[in-house]
């Protein structure tokens, strides 16, 4: 890239778990400009655990071999301070997956051991404009742990990823309605990124019309649609022998792009954000809501959405699951 007066200084972008499956898709999309646009150089700061450093070096060789004009530098490290030093965008992907026989509480505890120090390191070393997206599961509660250990950072700068679920739900609705996926809007994922999530098709729109009227099949919406979206991760593992990776990386890019740019008129996007008590969700939970971002880059939860009894029951169930997860990690929560 020819450096000119108009070339902005590189922005530091951190990816944890960078040698993993999602990292293998994500890094190349960030380096090619799909996160911050075609004029913004980036420095990738890649965090991995020691045993994965060799694999990470292989990924870095491939990044080199792409000769991305926007990739100003790549830093690899297994130290938190170096990983988060001056970072403006932190994508927390690395975590330990659930293994057979592992209880949810064990999983939460192991991952808490990762996300507590990461939260502290982000507070100590990141840039003042840092925004954080947690992808590593259980992502809502991992985000809560990290956020609560970084009280110096505005709670509004923390996001957990429900966008893959939104994209999955939109794709199912579009296919059923026989329309392009871009016709589907206003699709919110409520609550936890887990099988209790509530993908709200009833307030979604297809071609600007209420999605439920366009689909015209309440039984399908309440049945196959919901379970397909809720169980999609498991279906992909069954088919591919590995969990969703490219689609998760794509959703991570979508999440940040939506979190930092104004939302299209009349639409909303799905992000798990800190609850301020909206819709009766207890304050402080990291909860999937419909969110709009204004021209100044601030987000608000969309107010005034009507829910029928069916939706209310499901939102209550996913809220209860998040409260139970919070209780399981109580000893890891800071401030
Ligand atoms: P992989 O197991 O392929 O990669 C994870 C990487 O994290 C590994 O390379 C590992 O060495 C690294 N790692 C482990 N502990 C670390 C630590 N303390 N610091 C830095 N790196 C560490 O998993 P992958 O398929 O990439 O998935 C990553 C996470 O995303 C998993 O927790 C997964 O469950 C979660 N997902 C979240 C989704 C969402 O919608 N929120 C969807 C996709 C995915 O399931």
Coordinates of C-alpha atoms and ligand atoms in Angstrom, one line a residue:
X1 CA 0.0 0.0 0.0
X2 CA 1.4 3.4 -0.9
X3 CA 1.4 5.4 2.3
X4 CA -0.2 8.9 1.8
X5 CA -1.3 11.7 4.1
X6 CA -4.8 10.2 3.9
X7 CA -3.8 6.8 5.2
X8 CA -5.0 6.5 8.7
X9 CA -2.8 5.0 11.4
X10 CA -3.3 1.3 11.9
X11 CA -5.9 0.1 14.4
X12 CA -5.0 -2.7 16.9
X13 CA -7.4 -5.6 16.7
X14 CA -7.0 -8.5 19.1
X15 CA -8.2 -12.1 18.4
X16 CA -8.0 -14.7 21.1
X17 CA -7.9 -18.4 20.3
X18 CA -6.5 -17.3 17.0
X19 CA -5.2 -20.7 15.9
X20 CA -8.6 -22.2 16.3
X21 CA -11.3 -23.0 13.7
X22 CA -13.0 -19.6 13.9
X23 CA -9.7 -17.8 13.9
X24 CA -8.8 -19.5 10.7
X25 CA -11.7 -17.7 8.9
X26 CA -11.9 -14.6 11.0
X27 CA -8.3 -13.4 10.7
X28 CA -8.3 -13.3 6.9
X29 CA -11.6 -11.3 6.8
X30 CA -10.3 -8.8 9.3
X31 CA -7.0 -8.4 7.4
X32 CA -8.8 -8.0 4.1
X33 CA -10.7 -5.0 5.4
X34 CA -14.1 -6.6 6.1
X35 CA -14.2 -5.4 9.7
X36 CA -13.1 -1.8 9.5
X37 CA -13.4 -1.0 5.8
X38 CA -11.1 -0.8 2.7
X39 CA -9.1 2.2 3.9
X40 CA -8.2 1.2 7.5
X41 CA -4.9 -0.6 8.1
X42 CA -4.9 -3.0 11.0
X43 CA -2.4 -4.7 13.3
X44 CA -3.6 -8.1 14.4
X45 CA -2.7 -9.1 17.9
X46 CA -3.1 -12.8 18.2
X47 CA -3.4 -14.6 21.6
X48 CA -3.0 -18.3 21.9
X49 CA -1.9 -20.8 24.6
X50 CA 1.6 -22.1 24.4
X51 CA 0.7 -25.5 22.9
X52 CA -1.0 -23.8 19.9
X53 CA 1.8 -21.3 19.1
X54 CA 3.3 -23.5 16.4
X55 CA -0.1 -23.8 14.6
X56 CA -0.5 -20.1 15.0
X57 CA 2.8 -19.5 13.3
X58 CA 1.4 -21.5 10.3
X59 CA -1.6 -19.2 10.2
X60 CA 0.6 -16.2 10.3
X61 CA 2.6 -17.6 7.3
X62 CA -0.6 -17.8 5.4
X63 CA -1.5 -14.3 6.4
X64 CA 1.9 -13.2 5.0
X65 CA 1.2 -15.1 1.8
X66 CA -2.0 -13.2 1.2
X67 CA -0.1 -10.0 1.0
X68 CA -3.1 -8.1 2.4
X69 CA -2.4 -4.4 1.7
X70 CA -4.2 -3.4 4.9
X71 CA -2.3 -5.7 7.2
X72 CA 0.3 -3.5 8.9
X73 CA 1.7 -6.0 11.3
X74 CA 0.9 -9.3 13.1
X75 CA 1.8 -9.8 16.8
X76 CA 1.6 -13.3 18.2
X77 CA 1.7 -13.9 22.0
X78 CA 0.6 -16.0 24.9
X79 CA 0.7 -13.0 27.2
X80 CA -2.4 -11.0 28.0
X81 CA -0.6 -7.7 28.3
X82 CA 0.9 -8.0 24.8
X83 CA -2.3 -9.3 23.3
X84 CA -4.5 -6.4 24.6
X85 CA -1.9 -3.6 24.4
X86 CA -3.6 -0.6 22.8
X87 CA -6.3 -2.6 21.3
X88 CA -9.5 -1.0 20.0
X89 CA -11.3 -4.2 19.0
X90 CA -11.0 -7.3 21.1
X91 CA -12.6 -10.5 19.7
X92 CA -12.6 -13.1 22.5
X93 CA -12.9 -16.3 20.7
X94 CA -10.7 -18.7 22.5
X95 CA -12.3 -20.9 25.2
X96 CA -12.5 -24.5 26.3
X97 CA -15.3 -26.5 24.7
X98 CA -17.6 -28.7 26.7
X99 CA -16.4 -32.3 26.7
X100 CA -18.4 -35.4 27.3
X101 CA -19.3 -35.8 31.0
X102 CA -18.5 -32.2 31.8
X103 CA -21.2 -30.4 33.9
X104 CA -22.2 -26.9 32.9
X105 CA -20.8 -25.6 36.1
X106 CA -17.4 -27.1 35.4
X107 CA -17.4 -25.5 31.9
X108 CA -18.4 -22.2 33.4
X109 CA -15.6 -22.4 36.0
X110 CA -12.9 -23.4 33.5
X111 CA -13.9 -20.6 31.1
X112 CA -14.2 -18.1 34.0
X113 CA -10.6 -18.9 34.6
X114 CA -9.9 -17.6 31.1
X115 CA -12.3 -14.6 31.0
X116 CA -11.6 -13.1 34.4
X117 CA -7.9 -12.4 33.7
X118 CA -8.7 -11.3 30.2
X119 CA -11.2 -8.7 31.5
X120 CA -8.6 -7.4 33.9
X121 CA -5.9 -7.3 31.2
X122 CA -8.3 -5.4 28.8
X123 CA -9.0 -2.9 31.5
X124 CA -5.3 -2.4 32.2
X125 CA -3.9 -2.3 28.6
X126 CA -6.5 -1.7 25.9
X127 CA -7.1 1.6 24.2
X128 CA -9.7 3.9 25.8
X129 CA -12.1 3.4 22.9
X130 CA -11.9 -0.5 23.1
X131 CA -15.0 -2.5 22.2
X132 CA -15.1 -6.2 23.1
X133 CA -17.1 -9.0 21.4
X134 CA -17.2 -12.4 23.2
X135 CA -17.7 -15.4 20.9
X136 CA -16.2 -18.2 23.1
X137 CA -19.0 -20.1 24.8
X138 CA -20.9 -19.8 27.0
X139 CA -20.5 -16.4 25.5
X140 CA -23.1 -14.4 27.5
X141 CA -21.7 -15.5 30.8
X142 CA -18.1 -15.4 29.7
X143 CA -18.8 -11.7 28.7
X144 CA -20.4 -11.0 32.1
X145 CA -17.3 -12.4 33.9
X146 CA -14.8 -10.4 31.8
X147 CA -17.0 -7.2 32.0
X148 CA -17.4 -7.4 35.7
X149 CA -13.6 -7.7 36.1
X150 CA -13.1 -4.5 34.1
X151 CA -15.2 -1.9 35.9
X152 CA -13.0 0.9 34.4
X153 CA -14.6 0.1 30.9
X154 CA -18.1 1.3 30.2
X155 CA -20.4 -1.7 30.4
X156 CA -21.9 -0.6 27.0
X157 CA -18.6 -1.5 25.3
X158 CA -19.1 -5.2 25.9
X159 CA -21.0 -7.5 23.5
X160 CA -21.7 -11.2 23.3
X161 CA -22.5 -12.8 20.0
X162 CA -26.1 -13.7 19.1
X163 CA -25.7 -12.6 15.5
X164 CA -25.0 -16.1 14.2
X165 CA -28.4 -17.1 15.6
X166 CA -30.0 -14.0 13.9
X167 CA -28.4 -14.9 10.6
X168 CA -29.5 -18.5 10.9
X169 CA -33.1 -17.5 11.7
X170 CA -33.2 -15.0 8.8
X171 CA -32.0 -17.7 6.4
X172 CA -34.7 -20.1 7.6
X173 CA -37.4 -17.5 7.2
X174 CA -36.2 -16.5 3.7
X175 CA -36.0 -20.0 2.5
X176 CA -39.5 -20.8 3.8
X177 CA -41.0 -17.6 2.2
X178 CA -39.0 -18.2 -1.0
X179 CA -37.4 -14.7 -0.9
X180 CA -33.8 -13.5 -0.8
X181 CA -32.4 -13.3 2.7
X182 CA -32.0 -9.6 2.4
X183 CA -35.8 -9.2 2.5
X184 CA -35.9 -10.4 6.1
X185 CA -35.4 -7.7 8.7
X186 CA -36.1 -6.9 12.4
X187 CA -35.1 -10.4 13.6
X188 CA -34.0 -10.3 17.2
X189 CA -32.5 -13.1 19.3
X190 CA -33.6 -12.7 22.9
X191 CA -31.5 -14.0 25.8
X192 CA -28.8 -16.6 25.9
X193 CA -26.8 -17.9 23.0
X194 CA -27.9 -21.5 23.8
X195 CA -30.8 -23.7 23.1
X196 CA -33.0 -21.6 25.3
X197 CA -32.6 -18.5 23.0
X198 CA -35.7 -17.0 21.6
X199 CA -35.5 -16.1 17.9
X200 CA -38.5 -13.7 17.6
X201 CA -40.0 -14.3 14.2
X202 CA -43.3 -12.7 15.3
X203 CA -41.8 -9.2 15.3
X204 CA -39.6 -9.9 12.2
X205 CA -40.5 -8.5 8.8
X206 CA -40.3 -10.0 5.3
X207 CA -40.3 -7.4 2.6
X208 CA -41.6 -5.0 5.2
X209 CA -44.6 -7.1 6.1
X210 CA -45.0 -9.1 9.4
X211 CA -43.1 -12.3 8.9
X212 CA -45.7 -14.4 10.6
X213 CA -48.4 -13.3 8.1
X214 CA -46.1 -13.8 5.1
X215 CA -45.2 -17.3 6.3
X216 CA -48.8 -18.1 7.3
X217 CA -47.9 -21.2 9.2
X218 CA -47.9 -20.7 13.0
X219 CA -47.3 -24.4 13.7
X220 CA -44.1 -24.3 11.6
X221 CA -42.9 -21.1 13.3
X222 CA -43.5 -22.5 16.8
X223 CA -42.1 -25.9 15.9
X224 CA -39.5 -26.5 13.1
X225 CA -38.4 -22.9 12.8
X226 CA -37.6 -22.5 16.5
X227 CA -35.9 -25.9 16.9
X228 CA -33.9 -25.6 13.7
X229 CA -32.4 -22.2 14.8
X230 CA -31.9 -23.4 18.4
X231 CA -30.3 -26.7 17.4
X232 CA -28.4 -25.5 14.3
X233 CA -25.0 -25.7 16.0
X234 CA -25.6 -29.3 16.9
X235 CA -26.8 -30.1 13.3
X236 CA -23.7 -28.6 11.9
X237 CA -21.5 -30.7 14.2
X238 CA -23.4 -33.8 13.2
X239 CA -23.0 -33.1 9.5
X240 CA -19.5 -31.6 9.4
X241 CA -17.9 -33.4 12.3
X242 CA -16.8 -30.0 13.6
X243 CA -18.6 -27.0 14.9
X244 CA -19.6 -23.9 12.9
X245 CA -16.6 -21.9 12.1
X246 CA -16.8 -19.9 8.9
X247 CA -20.4 -18.8 9.7
X248 CA -19.4 -17.9 13.2
X249 CA -16.5 -15.8 11.9
X250 CA -18.8 -14.1 9.5
X251 CA -21.3 -13.4 12.3
X252 CA -18.5 -11.9 14.4
X253 CA -17.6 -9.5 11.6
X254 CA -21.4 -8.7 11.2
X255 CA -21.7 -8.1 15.0
X256 CA -19.0 -5.5 15.2
X257 CA -20.0 -3.9 11.9
X258 CA -23.5 -3.5 13.2
X259 CA -22.3 -2.4 16.7
X260 CA -20.2 0.5 15.3
X261 CA -22.4 1.8 12.4
X262 CA -25.8 3.3 12.4
X263 CA -28.6 0.8 12.0
X264 CA -30.8 1.1 8.9
X265 CA -34.0 3.0 9.3
X266 CA -36.7 0.9 10.9
X267 CA -34.5 -2.1 11.4
X268 CA -32.6 -3.6 14.4
X269 CA -29.8 -6.0 15.0
X270 CA -29.2 -8.8 17.6
X271 CA -26.5 -8.2 20.2
X272 CA -26.2 -9.5 23.7
X273 CA -25.6 -6.3 25.7
X274 CA -25.7 -5.3 29.4
X275 CA -29.3 -5.2 30.6
X276 CA -30.5 -1.9 32.2
X277 CA -33.7 -3.7 33.2
X278 CA -35.4 -3.5 29.7
X279 CA -38.4 -5.8 29.4
X280 CA -38.0 -6.9 33.0
X281 CA -34.6 -8.5 32.4
X282 CA -32.6 -8.2 35.6
X283 CA -30.0 -5.4 35.4
X284 CA -26.4 -6.5 34.7
X285 CA -27.2 -9.7 32.7
X286 CA -25.5 -9.9 29.3
X287 CA -28.7 -10.5 27.4
X288 CA -29.6 -10.8 23.7
X289 CA -31.8 -7.9 22.8
X290 CA -32.9 -6.1 19.6
X291 CA -30.5 -3.1 19.4
X292 CA -30.3 0.0 17.3
X293 CA -27.1 2.1 16.9
X294 CA -27.5 5.8 16.3
X295 CA -25.4 8.2 14.3
X296 CA -23.0 8.9 17.2
X297 CA -22.3 5.1 17.5
X298 CA -24.2 4.6 20.8
X299 CA -26.6 1.7 21.0
X300 CA -30.0 1.4 22.6
X301 CA -32.3 -1.6 23.2
X302 CA -35.4 -1.1 21.0
X303 CA -38.3 -0.3 23.3
X304 CA -42.0 -1.1 22.9
X305 CA -41.9 -4.5 21.2
X306 CA -45.0 -6.5 22.0
X307 CA -44.7 -10.1 23.0
X308 CA -47.5 -12.6 23.2
X309 CA -47.7 -15.2 26.0
X310 CA -45.7 -17.8 23.9
X311 CA -42.8 -15.3 23.5
X312 CA -43.0 -14.2 27.1
X313 CA -42.6 -17.7 28.4
X314 CA -39.6 -18.3 26.3
X315 CA -37.9 -15.0 27.3
X316 CA -38.5 -16.0 30.9
X317 CA -36.9 -19.4 30.4
X318 CA -33.8 -18.0 28.8
X319 CA -33.6 -15.3 31.5
X320 CA -33.7 -18.0 34.1
X321 CA -30.9 -19.9 32.4
X322 CA -28.7 -16.8 32.4
X323 CA -29.5 -16.2 36.1
X324 CA -28.5 -19.8 36.9
X325 CA -25.3 -19.4 34.9
X326 CA -24.6 -16.1 36.8
X327 CA -25.1 -17.9 40.1
X328 CA -22.7 -20.7 39.1
X329 CA -19.9 -18.1 38.5
X330 CA -20.7 -15.8 41.4
X331 CA -17.2 -16.3 42.8
X332 CA -15.6 -15.1 39.5
X333 CA -17.5 -11.9 39.2
X334 CA -15.7 -8.7 40.1
X335 CA -17.0 -5.3 41.1
Ligands
LIG1 P1 -11.3 -24.2 18.5 O1 -11.2 -25.2 19.6 O2 -11.0 -24.6 17.1 O3 -10.3 -23.0 18.9 C1 -10.3 -22.4 20.1 C2 -8.9 -21.9 20.3 O4 -8.8 -21.2 21.6 C3 -7.8 -23.0 20.3 O5 -6.8 -22.8 19.3 C4 -7.2 -22.9 21.7 O6 -5.9 -23.2 21.8 C5 -7.5 -21.5 22.1 N1 -7.6 -21.2 23.5 C6 -8.0 -22.0 24.5 N2 -7.8 -21.4 25.7 C7 -7.2 -20.2 25.4 C8 -6.8 -19.1 26.2 N3 -6.9 -19.1 27.6 N4 -6.3 -18.0 25.6 C9 -6.2 -17.9 24.3 N5 -6.6 -19.0 23.5 C10 -7.1 -20.0 24.0 O7 -12.8 -23.6 18.7 P2 -13.6 -22.7 17.6 O8 -14.3 -23.6 16.8 O9 -12.7 -21.7 17.0 O10 -14.6 -22.0 18.6 C11 -14.2 -21.0 19.6 C12 -15.3 -20.7 20.5 O11 -16.4 -20.2 19.8 C13 -15.9 -22.0 21.3 O12 -16.1 -21.6 22.6 C14 -17.2 -22.2 20.6 O13 -18.1 -22.8 21.4 C15 -17.6 -20.7 20.3 N6 -18.7 -20.5 19.3 C16 -19.5 -19.5 19.6 C17 -20.5 -19.2 18.7 C18 -21.5 -18.1 19.0 O14 -22.4 -17.9 18.2 N7 -21.3 -17.3 20.0 C19 -20.8 -20.0 17.5 C20 -19.6 -20.8 17.1 C21 -18.8 -21.4 18.2 O15 -19.5 -22.5 18.6

